[in-house]
Structure formats: C-alpha cells, structure tokens
Coordinates of C-alpha atoms in Angstrom, one line a residue:
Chain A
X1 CA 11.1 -39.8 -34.4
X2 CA 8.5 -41.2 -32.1
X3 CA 8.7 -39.4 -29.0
X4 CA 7.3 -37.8 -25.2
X5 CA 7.6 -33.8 -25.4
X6 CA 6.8 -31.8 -22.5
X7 CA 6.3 -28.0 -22.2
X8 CA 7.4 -26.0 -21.4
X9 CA 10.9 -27.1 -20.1
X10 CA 11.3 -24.5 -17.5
X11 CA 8.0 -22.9 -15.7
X12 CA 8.5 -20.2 -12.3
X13 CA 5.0 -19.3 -11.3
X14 CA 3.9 -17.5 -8.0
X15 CA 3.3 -18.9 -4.7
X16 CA -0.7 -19.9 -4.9
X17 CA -1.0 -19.1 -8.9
X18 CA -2.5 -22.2 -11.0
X19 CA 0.1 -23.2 -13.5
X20 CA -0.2 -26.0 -16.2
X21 CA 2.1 -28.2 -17.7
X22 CA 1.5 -30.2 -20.9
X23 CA 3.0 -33.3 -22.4
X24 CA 2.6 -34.6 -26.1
X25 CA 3.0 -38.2 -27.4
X26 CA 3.4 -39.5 -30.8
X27 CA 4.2 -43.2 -29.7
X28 CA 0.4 -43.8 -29.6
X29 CA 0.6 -45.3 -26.3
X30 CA -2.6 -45.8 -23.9
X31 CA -1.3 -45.3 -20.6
X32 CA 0.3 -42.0 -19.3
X33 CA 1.6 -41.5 -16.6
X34 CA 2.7 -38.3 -14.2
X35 CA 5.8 -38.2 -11.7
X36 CA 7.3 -35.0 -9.6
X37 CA 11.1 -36.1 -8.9
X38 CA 12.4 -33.4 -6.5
X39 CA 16.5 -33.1 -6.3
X40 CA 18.6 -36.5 -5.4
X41 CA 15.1 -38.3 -5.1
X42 CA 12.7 -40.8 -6.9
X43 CA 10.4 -39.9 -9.2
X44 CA 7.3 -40.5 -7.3
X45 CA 4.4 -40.8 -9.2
X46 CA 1.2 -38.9 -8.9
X47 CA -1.4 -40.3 -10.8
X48 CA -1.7 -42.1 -14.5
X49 CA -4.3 -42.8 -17.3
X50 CA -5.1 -45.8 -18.3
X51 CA -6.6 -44.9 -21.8
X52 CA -9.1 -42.8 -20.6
X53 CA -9.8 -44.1 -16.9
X54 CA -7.9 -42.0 -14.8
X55 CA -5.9 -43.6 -11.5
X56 CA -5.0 -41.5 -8.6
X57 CA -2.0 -42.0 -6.3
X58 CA -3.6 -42.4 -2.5
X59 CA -0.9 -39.9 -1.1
X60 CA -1.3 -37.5 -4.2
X61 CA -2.2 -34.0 -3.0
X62 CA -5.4 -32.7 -4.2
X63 CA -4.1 -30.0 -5.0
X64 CA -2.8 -31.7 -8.4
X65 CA -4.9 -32.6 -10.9
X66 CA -4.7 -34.0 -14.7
X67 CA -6.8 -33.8 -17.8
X68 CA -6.5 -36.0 -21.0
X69 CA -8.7 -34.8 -23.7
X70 CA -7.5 -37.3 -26.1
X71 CA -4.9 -40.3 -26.4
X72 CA -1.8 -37.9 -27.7
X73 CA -2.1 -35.4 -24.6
X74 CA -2.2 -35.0 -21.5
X75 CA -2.2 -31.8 -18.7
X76 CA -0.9 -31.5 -15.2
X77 CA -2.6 -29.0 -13.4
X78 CA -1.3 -27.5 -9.9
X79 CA -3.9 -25.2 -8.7
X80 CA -2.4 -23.7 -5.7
X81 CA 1.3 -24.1 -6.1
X82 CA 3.3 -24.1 -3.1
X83 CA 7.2 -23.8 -2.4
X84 CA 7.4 -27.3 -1.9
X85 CA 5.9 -27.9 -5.3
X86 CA 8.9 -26.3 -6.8
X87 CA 10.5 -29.9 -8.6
X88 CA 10.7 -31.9 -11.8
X89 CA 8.0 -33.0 -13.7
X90 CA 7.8 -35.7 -15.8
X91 CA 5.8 -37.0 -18.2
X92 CA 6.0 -40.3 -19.7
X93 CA 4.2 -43.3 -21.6
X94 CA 3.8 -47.0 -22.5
X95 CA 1.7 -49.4 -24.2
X96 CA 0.2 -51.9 -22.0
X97 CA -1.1 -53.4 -24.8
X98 CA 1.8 -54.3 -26.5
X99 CA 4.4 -54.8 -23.4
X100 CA 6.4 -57.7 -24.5
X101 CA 8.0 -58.8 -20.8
X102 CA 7.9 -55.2 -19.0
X103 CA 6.3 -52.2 -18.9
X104 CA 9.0 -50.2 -20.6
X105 CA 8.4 -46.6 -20.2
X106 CA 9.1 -43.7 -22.4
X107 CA 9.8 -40.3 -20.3
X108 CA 10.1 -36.9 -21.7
X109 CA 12.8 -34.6 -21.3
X110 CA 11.0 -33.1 -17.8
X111 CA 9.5 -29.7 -16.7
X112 CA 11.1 -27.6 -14.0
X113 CA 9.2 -25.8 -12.0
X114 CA 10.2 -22.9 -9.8
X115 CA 7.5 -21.2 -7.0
X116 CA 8.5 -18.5 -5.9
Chain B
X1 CA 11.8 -49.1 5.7
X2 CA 11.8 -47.9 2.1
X3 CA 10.7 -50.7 -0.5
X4 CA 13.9 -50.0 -2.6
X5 CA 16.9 -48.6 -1.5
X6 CA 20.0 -47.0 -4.0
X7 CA 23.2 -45.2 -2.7
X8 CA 22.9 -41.6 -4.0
X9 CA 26.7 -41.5 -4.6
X10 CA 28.4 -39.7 -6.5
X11 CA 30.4 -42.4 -7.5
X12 CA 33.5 -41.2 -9.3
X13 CA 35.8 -43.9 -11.2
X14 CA 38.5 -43.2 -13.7
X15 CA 37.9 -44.2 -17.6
X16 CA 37.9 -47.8 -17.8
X17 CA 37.2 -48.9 -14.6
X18 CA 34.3 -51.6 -13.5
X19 CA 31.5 -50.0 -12.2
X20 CA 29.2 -51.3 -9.5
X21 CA 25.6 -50.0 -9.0
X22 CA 23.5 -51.5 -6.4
X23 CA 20.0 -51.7 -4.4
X24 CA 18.3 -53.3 -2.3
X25 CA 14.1 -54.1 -2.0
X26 CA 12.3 -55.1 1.1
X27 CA 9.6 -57.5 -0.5
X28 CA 9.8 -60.4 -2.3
X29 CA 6.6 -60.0 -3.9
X30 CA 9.2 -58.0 -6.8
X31 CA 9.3 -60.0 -9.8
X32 CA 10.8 -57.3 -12.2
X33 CA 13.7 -55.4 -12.0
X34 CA 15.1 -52.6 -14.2
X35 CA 17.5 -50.0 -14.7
X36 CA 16.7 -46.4 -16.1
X37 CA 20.0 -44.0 -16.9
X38 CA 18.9 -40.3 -16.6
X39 CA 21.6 -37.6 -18.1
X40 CA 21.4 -33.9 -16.7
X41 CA 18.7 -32.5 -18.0
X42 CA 16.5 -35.3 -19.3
X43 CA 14.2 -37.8 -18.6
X44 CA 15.2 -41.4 -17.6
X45 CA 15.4 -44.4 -20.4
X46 CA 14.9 -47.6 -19.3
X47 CA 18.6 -49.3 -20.4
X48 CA 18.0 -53.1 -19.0
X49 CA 15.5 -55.3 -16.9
X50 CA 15.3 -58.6 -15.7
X51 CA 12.7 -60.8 -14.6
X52 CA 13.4 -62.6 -11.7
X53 CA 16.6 -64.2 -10.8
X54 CA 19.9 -64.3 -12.8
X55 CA 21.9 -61.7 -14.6
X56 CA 21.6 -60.6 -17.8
X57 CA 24.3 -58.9 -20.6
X58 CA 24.3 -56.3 -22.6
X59 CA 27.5 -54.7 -24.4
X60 CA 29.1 -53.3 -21.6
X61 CA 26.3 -53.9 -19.1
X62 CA 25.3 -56.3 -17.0
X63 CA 22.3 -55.9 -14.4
X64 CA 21.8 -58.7 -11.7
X65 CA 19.5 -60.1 -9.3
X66 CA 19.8 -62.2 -6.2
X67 CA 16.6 -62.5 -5.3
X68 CA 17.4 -64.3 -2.1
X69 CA 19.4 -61.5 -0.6
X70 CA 17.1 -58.8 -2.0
X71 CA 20.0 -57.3 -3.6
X72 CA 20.3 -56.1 -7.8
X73 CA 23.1 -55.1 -9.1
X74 CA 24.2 -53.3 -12.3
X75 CA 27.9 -53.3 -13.8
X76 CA 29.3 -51.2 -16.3
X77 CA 32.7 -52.5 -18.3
X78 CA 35.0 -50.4 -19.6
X79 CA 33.1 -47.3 -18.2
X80 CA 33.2 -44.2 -20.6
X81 CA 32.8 -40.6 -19.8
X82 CA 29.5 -40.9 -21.9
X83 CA 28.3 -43.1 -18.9
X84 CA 28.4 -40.3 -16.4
X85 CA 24.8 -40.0 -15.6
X86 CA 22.4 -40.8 -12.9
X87 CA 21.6 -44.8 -12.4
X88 CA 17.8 -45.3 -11.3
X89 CA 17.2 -49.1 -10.4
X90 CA 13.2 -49.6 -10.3
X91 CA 11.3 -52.5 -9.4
X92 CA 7.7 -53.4 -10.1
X93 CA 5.6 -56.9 -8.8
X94 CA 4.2 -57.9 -12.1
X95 CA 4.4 -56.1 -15.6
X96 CA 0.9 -54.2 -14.9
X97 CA 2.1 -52.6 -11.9
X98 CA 3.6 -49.5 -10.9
X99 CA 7.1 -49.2 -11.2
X100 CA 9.1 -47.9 -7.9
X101 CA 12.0 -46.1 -8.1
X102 CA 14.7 -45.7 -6.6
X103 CA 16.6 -42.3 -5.5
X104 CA 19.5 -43.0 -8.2
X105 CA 23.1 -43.1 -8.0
X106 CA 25.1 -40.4 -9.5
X107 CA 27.7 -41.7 -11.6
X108 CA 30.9 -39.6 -12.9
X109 CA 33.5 -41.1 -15.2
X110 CA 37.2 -39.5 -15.1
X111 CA 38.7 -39.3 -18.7

C-alpha cells in the first residue's frame, strides 16, 4: 500500500543534542510538508517542500531545519533540542499536481519526541 | 483572536447517539473547509471537506458550513465506538494554501 512512514515512532534525546527524524513516501507526491503538534493542540506547521524549493514558516525556530535529498524523503533536523521541543511530529504529503478540489493530505503515523 | 477555533472536549455520547462537532473561523477569506479524524497514536486522515457553503453527506457523516456565521459543523449518525477519536476541523483560503488546523475535539463513544 501507498503510504507516509516516519521513523522512528518514538525518539528521547538530551537537552541540546541534535536529533533527526525521517519520513518516507511512496505516494510520489511533490510537496511535503512538516508539523510539530504538542498535546490537545494544532498541528502547527513548520516548513514544507514544494518539489525541491523549500518554504519556511515566519515563526519557525531556527533551530529546525529540513533536508530533502530526493522526491521519496525527507529529514527533520532539531539541532539544539530543548524541553519545549519535546512533541509530535508529523510528516505528511500531497500532490499539488493532481489536487482534484482540495489539497488532501496524507500524514504518517507521527514521531514522539521526548527531551529530557 | 485565533483564525479557527474547536472545543477540545472530551465529548462523551452513548452508542448511537448524534454527534455534533463544531468551529468557528475569524475570516471570510476561507473558501475550504475540512475535517481530519486522528486515532491515538496516528496521524490525522482527512475524512470530508467542502468548498464553500452548504453541507455535504457521507454514510454517517455530514460536515457543514455557514459561511455567514463563520460557523462549520460536522455530525456523526449512529455514532460507533470505532468513532472515538480526535475531530480536527482545518480550513484553508484556496486549494494551494496552507491548511490551519484546529486544536481538535476529543470524541468518546460509550458502547
């Protein structure tokens, strides 16, 4: 099945150690996108690709960055982590080429991250 | 003010009940309006949108939009335990923009 994986599903780092998180695609879609979703809130998004022109949220911290070496991946990097970083992380994807009425996204199942 | 607003809940109803989700958007510069369910653990799927004003069915489900109140609504018939989940409503200006979430409603279904 066509589908948005993310690992790992759980991640505890250290207060100010870099940690990655990863997300896979097989849908073939151009745009991905990044969102933290802390507990009882929206998932807020952070930044997106757009194939491979990249598109920053204006209140994403610089601490978080992304890479996206090729249309089926793409990286979330945190390289100071802080306690307030500790949250959900989702990855998901559509196809703005074929969109039909809406830009239907297609999450995957979430990292957690722990700092402590 | 926030430019979408949802009731965090929980919302507990017995099996078989109507359910009623709701929000509410500031601006009426929102053209599309959707609904994402999110179970423990997993990432949200979208489950219906509309464009504009109107409702719009689907099995059990039936999402709404009054545009001139600001005000989208989402009902559930016949609720099931399977159900339970978290309701995220979302809107978005056109189909190229961002999509806004909101905080989602926690929904429990008694059996």
């Amino acid at each position: 099945d066509a589908m948005v994986i993310q690992n790992p599903r759980y991640q505890v780092t250290q207060f100010g150690k870099p940690v990655t998180l990863s997300c896979s695609q097989t849908l073939n879609h151009n745009v991905m996108y990044w969102y933290q979703q802390k507990s009882s809130q929206a998932p807020k998004l952070l930044f997106h690709y757009y194939d491979k022109d990249f598109n920053n949220e204006a209140d994403t911290p610089d601490n978080f960055q992304s890479r996206r070496p090729n249309t089926s991946f793409c990286f979330l990097d945190i390289r100071s982590p802080g306690l307030g970083d500790a949250a959900m992380y989702l990855c998901a994807t559509s196809s703005l080429r074929n969109r039909g009425w809406v830009n239907e996204q297609f999450f995957g199942p979430g990292t957690r991250l722990t700092v402590l | 003010q926030k430019e979408v607003e949802q009731d965090p809940g929980p919302l507990s109803v017995p099996e078989g009940a109507i359910v009623s989700l709701n929000c509410t958007y500031s601006n009426s510069a929102f053209q599309y309006f959707m609904w994402y369910r999110q179970y423990s653990r997993k990432g949200p799927e979208l489950l219906m949108y509309t464009y504009s004003s109107g409702n719009k069915e689907d099995g059990r489900f039936t999402a709404q939009v009054d545009k001139s109140s600001k005000y989208i609504s989402l009902f559930i018939r016949d609720s099931q335990p399977s159900d339970s989940a978290t309701y995220l409503c979302a809107i978005a200006r056109n189909r190229d923009d961002k999509i806004i979430f909101g905080k989602g409603t926690r929904l429990h279904i008694l059996p």
